[in-house]
CSV table of C-alpha atoms in Angstrom, one decimal:
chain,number,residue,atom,x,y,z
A,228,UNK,CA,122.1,173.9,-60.7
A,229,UNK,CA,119.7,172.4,-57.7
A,230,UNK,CA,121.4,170.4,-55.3
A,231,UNK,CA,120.2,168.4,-52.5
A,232,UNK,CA,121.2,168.4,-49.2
A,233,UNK,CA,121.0,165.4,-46.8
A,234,UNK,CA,120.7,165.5,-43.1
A,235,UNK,CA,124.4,165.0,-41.3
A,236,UNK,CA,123.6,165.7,-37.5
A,237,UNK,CA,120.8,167.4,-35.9
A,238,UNK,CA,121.3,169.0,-31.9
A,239,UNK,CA,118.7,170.5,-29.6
A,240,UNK,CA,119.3,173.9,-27.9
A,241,UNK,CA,120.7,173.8,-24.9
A,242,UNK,CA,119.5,177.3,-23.7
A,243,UNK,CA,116.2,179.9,-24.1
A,244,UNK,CA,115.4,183.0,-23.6
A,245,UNK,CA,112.9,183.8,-20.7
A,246,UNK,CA,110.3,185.5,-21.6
A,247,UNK,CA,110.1,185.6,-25.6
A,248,UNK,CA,107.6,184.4,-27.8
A,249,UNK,CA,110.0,182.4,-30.0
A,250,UNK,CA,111.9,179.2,-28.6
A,251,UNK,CA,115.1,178.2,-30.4
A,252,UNK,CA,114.4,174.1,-30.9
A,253,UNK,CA,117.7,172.8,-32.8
A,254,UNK,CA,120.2,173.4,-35.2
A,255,UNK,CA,120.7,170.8,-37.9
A,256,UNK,CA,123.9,170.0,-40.1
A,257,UNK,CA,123.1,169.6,-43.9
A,258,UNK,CA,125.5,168.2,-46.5
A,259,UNK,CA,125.0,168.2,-50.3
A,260,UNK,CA,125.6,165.3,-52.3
A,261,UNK,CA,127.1,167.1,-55.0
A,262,UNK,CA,129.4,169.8,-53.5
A,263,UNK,CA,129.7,168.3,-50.4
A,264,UNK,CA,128.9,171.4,-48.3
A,265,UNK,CA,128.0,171.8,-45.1
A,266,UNK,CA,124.6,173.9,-44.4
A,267,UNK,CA,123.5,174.9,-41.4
A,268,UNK,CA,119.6,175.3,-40.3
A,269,UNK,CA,118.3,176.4,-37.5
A,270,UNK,CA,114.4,175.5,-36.3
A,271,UNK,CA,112.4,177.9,-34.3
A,272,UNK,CA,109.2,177.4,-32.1
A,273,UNK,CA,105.8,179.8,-32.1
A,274,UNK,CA,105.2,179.3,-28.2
A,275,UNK,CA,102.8,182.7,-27.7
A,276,UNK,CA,99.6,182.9,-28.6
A,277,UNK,CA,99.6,185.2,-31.9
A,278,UNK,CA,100.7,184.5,-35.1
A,279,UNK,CA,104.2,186.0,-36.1
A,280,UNK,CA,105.3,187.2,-38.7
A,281,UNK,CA,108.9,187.7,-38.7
A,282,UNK,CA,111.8,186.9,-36.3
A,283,UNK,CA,115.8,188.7,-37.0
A,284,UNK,CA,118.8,186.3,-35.0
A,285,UNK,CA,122.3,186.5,-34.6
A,286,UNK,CA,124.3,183.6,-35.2
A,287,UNK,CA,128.0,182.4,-34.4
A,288,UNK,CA,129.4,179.1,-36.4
A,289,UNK,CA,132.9,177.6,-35.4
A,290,UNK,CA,134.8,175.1,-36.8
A,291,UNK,CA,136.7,172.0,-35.9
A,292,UNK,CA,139.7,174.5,-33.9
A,293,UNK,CA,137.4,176.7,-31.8
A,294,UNK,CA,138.0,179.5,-35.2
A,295,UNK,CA,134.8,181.3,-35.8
A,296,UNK,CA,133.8,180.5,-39.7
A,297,UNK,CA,131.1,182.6,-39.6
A,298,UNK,CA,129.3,185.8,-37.3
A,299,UNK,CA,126.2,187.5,-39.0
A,300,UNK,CA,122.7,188.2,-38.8
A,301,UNK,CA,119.7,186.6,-40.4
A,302,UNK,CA,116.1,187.8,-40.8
A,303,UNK,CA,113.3,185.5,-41.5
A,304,UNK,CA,110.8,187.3,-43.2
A,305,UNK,CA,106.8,187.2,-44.9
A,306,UNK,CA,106.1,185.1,-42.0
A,307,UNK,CA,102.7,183.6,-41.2
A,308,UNK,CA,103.4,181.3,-37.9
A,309,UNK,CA,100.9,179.8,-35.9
A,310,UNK,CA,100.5,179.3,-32.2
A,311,UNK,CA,102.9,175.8,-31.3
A,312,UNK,CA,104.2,175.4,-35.1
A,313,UNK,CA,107.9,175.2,-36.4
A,314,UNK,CA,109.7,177.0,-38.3
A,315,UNK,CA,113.2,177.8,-39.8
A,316,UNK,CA,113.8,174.1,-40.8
A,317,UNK,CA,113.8,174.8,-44.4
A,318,UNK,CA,116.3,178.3,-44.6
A,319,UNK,CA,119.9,177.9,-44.5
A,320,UNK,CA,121.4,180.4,-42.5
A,321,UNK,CA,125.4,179.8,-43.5
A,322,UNK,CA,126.7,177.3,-46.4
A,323,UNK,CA,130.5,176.4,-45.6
A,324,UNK,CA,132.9,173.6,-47.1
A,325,UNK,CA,134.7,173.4,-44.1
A,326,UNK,CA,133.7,171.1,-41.0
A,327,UNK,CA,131.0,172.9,-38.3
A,328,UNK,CA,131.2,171.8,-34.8
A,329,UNK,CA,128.7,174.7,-33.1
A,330,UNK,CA,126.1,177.1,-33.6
A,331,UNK,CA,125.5,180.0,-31.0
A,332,UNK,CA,122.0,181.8,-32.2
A,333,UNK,CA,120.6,184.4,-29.8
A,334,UNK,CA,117.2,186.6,-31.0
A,335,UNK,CA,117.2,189.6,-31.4
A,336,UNK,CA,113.4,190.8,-32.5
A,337,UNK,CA,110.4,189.0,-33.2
A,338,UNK,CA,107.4,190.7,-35.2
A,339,UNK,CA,103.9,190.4,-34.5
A,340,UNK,CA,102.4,192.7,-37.7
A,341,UNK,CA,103.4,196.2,-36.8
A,342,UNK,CA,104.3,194.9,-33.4
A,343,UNK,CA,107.8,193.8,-32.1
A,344,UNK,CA,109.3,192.5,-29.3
A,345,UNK,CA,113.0,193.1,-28.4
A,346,UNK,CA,115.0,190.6,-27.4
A,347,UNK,CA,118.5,191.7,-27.4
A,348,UNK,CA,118.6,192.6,-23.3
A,349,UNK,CA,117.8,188.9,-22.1
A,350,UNK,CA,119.9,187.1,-20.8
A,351,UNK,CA,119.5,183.7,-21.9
A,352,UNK,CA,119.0,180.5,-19.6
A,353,UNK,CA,121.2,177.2,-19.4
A,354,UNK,CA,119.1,174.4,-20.0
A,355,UNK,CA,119.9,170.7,-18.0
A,356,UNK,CA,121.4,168.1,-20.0
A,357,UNK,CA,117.7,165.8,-20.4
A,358,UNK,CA,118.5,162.2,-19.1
A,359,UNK,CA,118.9,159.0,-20.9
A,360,UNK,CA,116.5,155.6,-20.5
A,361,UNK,CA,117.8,152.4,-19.9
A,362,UNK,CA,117.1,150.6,-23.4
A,363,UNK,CA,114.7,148.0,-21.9
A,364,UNK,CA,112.6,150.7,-20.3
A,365,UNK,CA,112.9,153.2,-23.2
A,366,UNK,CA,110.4,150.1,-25.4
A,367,UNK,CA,108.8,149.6,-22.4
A,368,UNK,CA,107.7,153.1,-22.1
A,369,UNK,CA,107.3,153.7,-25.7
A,370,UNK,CA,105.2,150.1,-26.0
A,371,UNK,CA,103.2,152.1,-23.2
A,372,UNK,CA,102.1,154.9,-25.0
A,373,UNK,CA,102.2,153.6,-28.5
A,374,UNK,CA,105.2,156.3,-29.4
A,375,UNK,CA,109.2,156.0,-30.9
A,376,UNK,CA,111.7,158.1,-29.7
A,377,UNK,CA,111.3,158.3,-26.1
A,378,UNK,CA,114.4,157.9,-25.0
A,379,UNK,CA,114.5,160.5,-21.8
A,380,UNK,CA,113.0,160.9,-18.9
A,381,UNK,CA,110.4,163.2,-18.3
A,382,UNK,CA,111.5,166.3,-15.8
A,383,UNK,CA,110.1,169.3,-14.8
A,384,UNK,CA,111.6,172.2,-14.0
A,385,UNK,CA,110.9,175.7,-12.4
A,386,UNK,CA,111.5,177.2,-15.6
A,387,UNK,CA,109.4,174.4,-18.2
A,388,UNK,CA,109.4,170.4,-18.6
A,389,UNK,CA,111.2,167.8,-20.6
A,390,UNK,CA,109.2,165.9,-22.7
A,391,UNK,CA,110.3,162.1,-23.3
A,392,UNK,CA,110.9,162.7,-26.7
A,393,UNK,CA,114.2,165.4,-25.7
A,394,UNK,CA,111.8,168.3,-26.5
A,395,UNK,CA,111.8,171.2,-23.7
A,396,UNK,CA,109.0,173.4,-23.6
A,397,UNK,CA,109.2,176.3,-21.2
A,398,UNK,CA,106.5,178.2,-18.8
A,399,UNK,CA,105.4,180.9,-21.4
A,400,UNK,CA,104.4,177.9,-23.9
A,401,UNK,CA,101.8,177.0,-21.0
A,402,UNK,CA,100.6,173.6,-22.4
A,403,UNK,CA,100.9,169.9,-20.7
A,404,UNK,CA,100.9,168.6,-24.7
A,405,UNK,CA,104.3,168.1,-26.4
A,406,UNK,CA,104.0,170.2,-30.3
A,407,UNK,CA,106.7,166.9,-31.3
A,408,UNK,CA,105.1,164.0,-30.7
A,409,UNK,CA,101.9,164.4,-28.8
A,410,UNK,CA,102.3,163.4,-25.7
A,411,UNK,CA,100.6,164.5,-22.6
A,412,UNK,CA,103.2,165.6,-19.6
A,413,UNK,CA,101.2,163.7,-17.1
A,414,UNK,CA,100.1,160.4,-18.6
A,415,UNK,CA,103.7,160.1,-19.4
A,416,UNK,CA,105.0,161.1,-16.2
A,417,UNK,CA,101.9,158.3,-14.9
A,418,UNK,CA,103.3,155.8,-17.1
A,419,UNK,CA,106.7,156.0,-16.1
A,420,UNK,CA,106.4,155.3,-12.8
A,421,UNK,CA,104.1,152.4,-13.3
A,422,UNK,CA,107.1,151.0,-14.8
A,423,UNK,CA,109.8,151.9,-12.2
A,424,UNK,CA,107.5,151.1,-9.4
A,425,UNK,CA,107.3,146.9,-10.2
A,426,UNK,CA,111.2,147.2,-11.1
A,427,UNK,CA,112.0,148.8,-7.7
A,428,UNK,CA,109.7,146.6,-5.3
A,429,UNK,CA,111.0,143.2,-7.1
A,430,UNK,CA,114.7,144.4,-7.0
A,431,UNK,CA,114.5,145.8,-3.8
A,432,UNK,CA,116.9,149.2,-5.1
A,433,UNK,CA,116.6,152.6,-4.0
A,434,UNK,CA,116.5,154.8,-6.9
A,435,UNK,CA,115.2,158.6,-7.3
A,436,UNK,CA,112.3,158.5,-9.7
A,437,UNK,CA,112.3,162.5,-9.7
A,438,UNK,CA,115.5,163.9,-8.2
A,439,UNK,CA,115.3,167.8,-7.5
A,440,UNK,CA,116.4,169.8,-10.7
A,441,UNK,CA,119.9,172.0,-10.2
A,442,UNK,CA,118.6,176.1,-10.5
A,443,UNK,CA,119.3,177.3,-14.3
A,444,UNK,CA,122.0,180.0,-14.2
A,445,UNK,CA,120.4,183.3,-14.7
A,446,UNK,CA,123.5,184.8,-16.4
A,447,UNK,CA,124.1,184.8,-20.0
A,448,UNK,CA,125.7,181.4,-21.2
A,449,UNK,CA,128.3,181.9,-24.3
A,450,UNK,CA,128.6,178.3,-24.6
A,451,UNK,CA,127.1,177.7,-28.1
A,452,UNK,CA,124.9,174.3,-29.0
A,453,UNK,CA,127.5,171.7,-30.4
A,454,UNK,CA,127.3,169.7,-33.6
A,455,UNK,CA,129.7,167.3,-32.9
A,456,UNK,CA,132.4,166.0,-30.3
A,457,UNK,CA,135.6,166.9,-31.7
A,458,UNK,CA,135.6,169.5,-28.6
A,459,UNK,CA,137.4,168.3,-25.3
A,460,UNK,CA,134.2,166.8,-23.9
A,461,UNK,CA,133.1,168.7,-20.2
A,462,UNK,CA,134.1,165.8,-17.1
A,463,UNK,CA,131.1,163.5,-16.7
A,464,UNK,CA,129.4,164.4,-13.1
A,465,UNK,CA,129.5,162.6,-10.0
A,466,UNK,CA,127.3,159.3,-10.5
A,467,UNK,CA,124.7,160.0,-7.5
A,468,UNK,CA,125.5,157.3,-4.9
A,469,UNK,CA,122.8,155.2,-3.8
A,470,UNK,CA,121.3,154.9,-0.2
A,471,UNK,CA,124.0,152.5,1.7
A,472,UNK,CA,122.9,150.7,4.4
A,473,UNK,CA,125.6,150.8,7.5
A,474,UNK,CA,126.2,147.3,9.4
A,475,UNK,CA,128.2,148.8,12.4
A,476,UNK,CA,125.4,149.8,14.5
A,477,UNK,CA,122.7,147.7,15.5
A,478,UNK,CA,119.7,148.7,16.3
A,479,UNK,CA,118.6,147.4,19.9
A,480,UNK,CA,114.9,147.6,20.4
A,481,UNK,CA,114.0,149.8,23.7
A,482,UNK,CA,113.6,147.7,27.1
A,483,UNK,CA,109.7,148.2,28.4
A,484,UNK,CA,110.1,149.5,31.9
A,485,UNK,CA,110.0,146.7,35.0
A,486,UNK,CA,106.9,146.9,36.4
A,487,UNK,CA,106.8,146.0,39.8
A,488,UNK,CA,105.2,142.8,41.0
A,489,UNK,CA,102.4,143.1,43.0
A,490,UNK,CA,102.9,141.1,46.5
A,491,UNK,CA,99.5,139.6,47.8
A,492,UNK,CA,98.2,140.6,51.1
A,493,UNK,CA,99.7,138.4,53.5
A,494,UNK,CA,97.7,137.7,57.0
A,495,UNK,CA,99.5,137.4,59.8
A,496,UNK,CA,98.8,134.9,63.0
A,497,UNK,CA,98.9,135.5,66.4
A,498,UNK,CA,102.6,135.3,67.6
A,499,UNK,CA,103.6,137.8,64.3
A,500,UNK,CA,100.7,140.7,65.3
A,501,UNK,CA,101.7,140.9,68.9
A,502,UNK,CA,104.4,143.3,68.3
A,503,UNK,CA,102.2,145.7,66.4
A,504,UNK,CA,99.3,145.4,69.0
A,505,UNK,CA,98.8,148.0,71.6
A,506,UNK,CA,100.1,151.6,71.0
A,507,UNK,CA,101.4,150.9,67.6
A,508,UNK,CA,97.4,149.7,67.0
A,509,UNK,CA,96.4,153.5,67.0
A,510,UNK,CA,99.5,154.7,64.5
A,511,UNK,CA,98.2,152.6,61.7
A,512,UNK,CA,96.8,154.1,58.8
A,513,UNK,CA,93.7,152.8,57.2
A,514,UNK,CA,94.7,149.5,56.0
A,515,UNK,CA,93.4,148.2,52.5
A,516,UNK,CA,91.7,144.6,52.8
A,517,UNK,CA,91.4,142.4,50.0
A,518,UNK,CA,87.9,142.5,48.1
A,519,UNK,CA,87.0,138.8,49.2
A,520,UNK,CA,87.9,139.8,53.0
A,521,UNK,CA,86.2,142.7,53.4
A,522,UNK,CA,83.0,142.4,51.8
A,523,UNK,CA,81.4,138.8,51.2
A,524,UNK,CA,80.3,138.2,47.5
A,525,UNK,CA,76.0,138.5,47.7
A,526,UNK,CA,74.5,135.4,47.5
A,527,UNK,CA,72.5,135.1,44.3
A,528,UNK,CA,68.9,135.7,44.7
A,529,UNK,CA,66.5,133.0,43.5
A,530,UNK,CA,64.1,133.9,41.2
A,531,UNK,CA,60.7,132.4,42.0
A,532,UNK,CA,59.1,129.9,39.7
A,533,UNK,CA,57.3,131.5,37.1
A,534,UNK,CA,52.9,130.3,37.5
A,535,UNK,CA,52.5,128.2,35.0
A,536,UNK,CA,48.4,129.2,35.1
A,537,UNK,CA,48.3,127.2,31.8
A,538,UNK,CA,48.4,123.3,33.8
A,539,UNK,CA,45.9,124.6,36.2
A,540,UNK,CA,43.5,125.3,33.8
A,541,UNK,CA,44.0,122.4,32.0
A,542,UNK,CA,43.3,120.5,35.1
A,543,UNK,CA,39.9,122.3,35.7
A,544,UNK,CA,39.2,121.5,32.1
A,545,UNK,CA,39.9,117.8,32.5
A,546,UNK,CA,37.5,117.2,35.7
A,547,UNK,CA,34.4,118.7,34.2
A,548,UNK,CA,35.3,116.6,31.4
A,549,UNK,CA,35.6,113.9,33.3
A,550,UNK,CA,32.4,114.9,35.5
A,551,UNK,CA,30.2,115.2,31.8
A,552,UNK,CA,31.3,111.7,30.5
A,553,UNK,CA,30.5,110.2,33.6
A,554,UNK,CA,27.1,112.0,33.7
A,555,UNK,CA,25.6,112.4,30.4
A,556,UNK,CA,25.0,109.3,29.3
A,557,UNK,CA,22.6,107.8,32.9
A,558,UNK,CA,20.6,110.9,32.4
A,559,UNK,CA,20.2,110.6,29.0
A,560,UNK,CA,18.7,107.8,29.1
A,561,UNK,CA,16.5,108.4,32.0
A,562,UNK,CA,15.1,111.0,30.2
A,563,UNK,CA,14.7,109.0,27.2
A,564,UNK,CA,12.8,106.0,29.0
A,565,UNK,CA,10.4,109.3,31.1
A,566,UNK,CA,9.5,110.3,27.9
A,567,UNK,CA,8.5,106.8,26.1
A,568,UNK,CA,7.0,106.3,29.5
A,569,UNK,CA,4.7,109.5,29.0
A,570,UNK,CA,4.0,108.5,25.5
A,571,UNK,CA,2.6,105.3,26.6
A,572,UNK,CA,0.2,106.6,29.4
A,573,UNK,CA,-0.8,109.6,26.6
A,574,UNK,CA,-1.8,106.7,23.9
A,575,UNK,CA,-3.1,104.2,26.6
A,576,UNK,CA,-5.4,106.2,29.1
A,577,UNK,CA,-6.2,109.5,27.4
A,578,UNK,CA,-6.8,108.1,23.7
């Protein structure tokens, strides 16, 4: 009889494994809605760059007291995975009626054809808890790049980066593109501070918009992925104190050095130089005599007229002028009346 199974609660790994080709994503807590069991899958990542083809894990399940339910081995096999794709999601690995509170899953060998890889000697990694948004800047950011389910902040790390969606993809993966939703590592990372930055400057708060990432412990962490929180809860950290600033001491600017005032050279009459005259005369150094004293200021020197040839020739211009208007018209008409004088003899005396 088929039965289906509903989703209950779904956790990311807290923890990888440097160096392999497979990523351990999250385990996810199935219930059926006829028997009410609890099934347990677990998703894996393809982070290399070949397609596998088979992948053997060992697995840990505990209940609501800390018991173990269940310890065994599972093979996933007649794989076909591609570079970046998910798989596992659709395999239940253990089917219990009792309450699951974690999953530990550590690979063992991943297949690659004929090829395998062994996993069993690395030590896994620790992963940092991801950090939560504020609400209002969780829309703001998803608004931003047209997304749901950002709800962390983007970090990186020295081992791999946090997407905003919770996702964590390490070094070996090698890609600035989250496989979940899509996003790219730095137009997020852009976006987010274009949000904080208007927040901080109208607020005036001091806030660290990427605070330096604690080392991953390189030992081998047995603390398995939990389901839920019936477990005593780990004590929250330290909240990180904010830059105070300290009233007591006040700041006193530095005092520019005095300079000394500069006495003007005094000149002394008769009575007052008698006692340096004489012997003490020839003692005295060479004595420094104001600039007006010592050497008169230079007249200024005249500059002569410039010629201005263009009025004398005008003038030349006007008195011949003058001299032909005056002229012209007498001789004109002498010479007029000489020759009506010659024409007259000419027709008289010779005609």
């Amino acid at each position: 009889m088929e039965e289906n199974f509903n989703p209950v609660a779904q956790t990311r790994a807290n923890y990888y494994t440097p160096g392999s080709p497979v990523q351990f994503v999250c385990v996810e807590l199935l219930k059926g809605d006829v028997s009410g069991e609890h099934a347990v899958c677990l998703t894996f990542k393809n982070i290399s760059r070949v397609t596998l083809t088979a992948l053997e894990i060992h697995f840990k399940c505990k209940g609501v007291d800390g018991v173990i339910l269940c310890e065994d081995k599972f093979e996933y096999r007649d794989l076909q995975v591609k570079p970046g794709e998910l798989f596992g999601q659709d395999d239940a690995v253990f089917i219990t009626a009792k309450a699951i509170t974690s999953v530990d899953v550590s690979l063992c060998n991943v297949y690659n054809g004929k090829r395998v890889v062994h996993l069993d000697g690395i030590k896994r990694v620790r992963l940092p808890a991801p950090r939560r948004l504020a609400p209002e800047l969780q829309k703001a950011l998803e608004a931003r790049m047209n997304r749901t389910g950002l709800k962390y902040q983007p970090q990186v790390f020295e081992n791999g980066w946090y997407c905003a969606c919770g996702a964590f993809h390490p070094t070996e993966e090698d890609t600035v593109y989250c496989s979940e939703c899509g996003c790219d590592r730095i137009l997020l990372q852009n976006a987010l501070n274009t949000l904080l930055q208007p927040a901080a400057t109208a607020d005036e708060m001091e806030m660290p918009l990427s605070a330096p990432a604690a080392p991953a412990a390189s030992a081998a962490v047995e603390e398995p992925t939990r389901i839920v929180g019936a477990a005593p809860a780990a004590p929250a950290a330290p909240a990180e104190e904010p830059t105070r600033v300290m009233g007591a001491t006040v700041y006193q600017p530095k005092a520019a050095p005095v300079q000394p005032i500069s006495e003007p050279t005094r000149v002394l009459d008769a009575p007052a130089r008698a006692p340096y005259s004489g012997a003490a005369v020839a003692d005295e150094g060479t004595r420094v005599m104001p600039a007006a004293a010592r050497r008169p200021a230079p007249a200024p020197v005249r500059q002569p007229a410039p010629v201005e040839e263009d009025e004398e020739y005008e003038d030349s211009r006007d008195s011949v002028a003058e001299a032909l208007i005056r002229w012209v018209p007498p001789i004109t008409a002498i010479l007029c009346a000489a020759i009506a004088l010659c024409g007259f003899v000419y027709y008289q005396f010779v005609l």
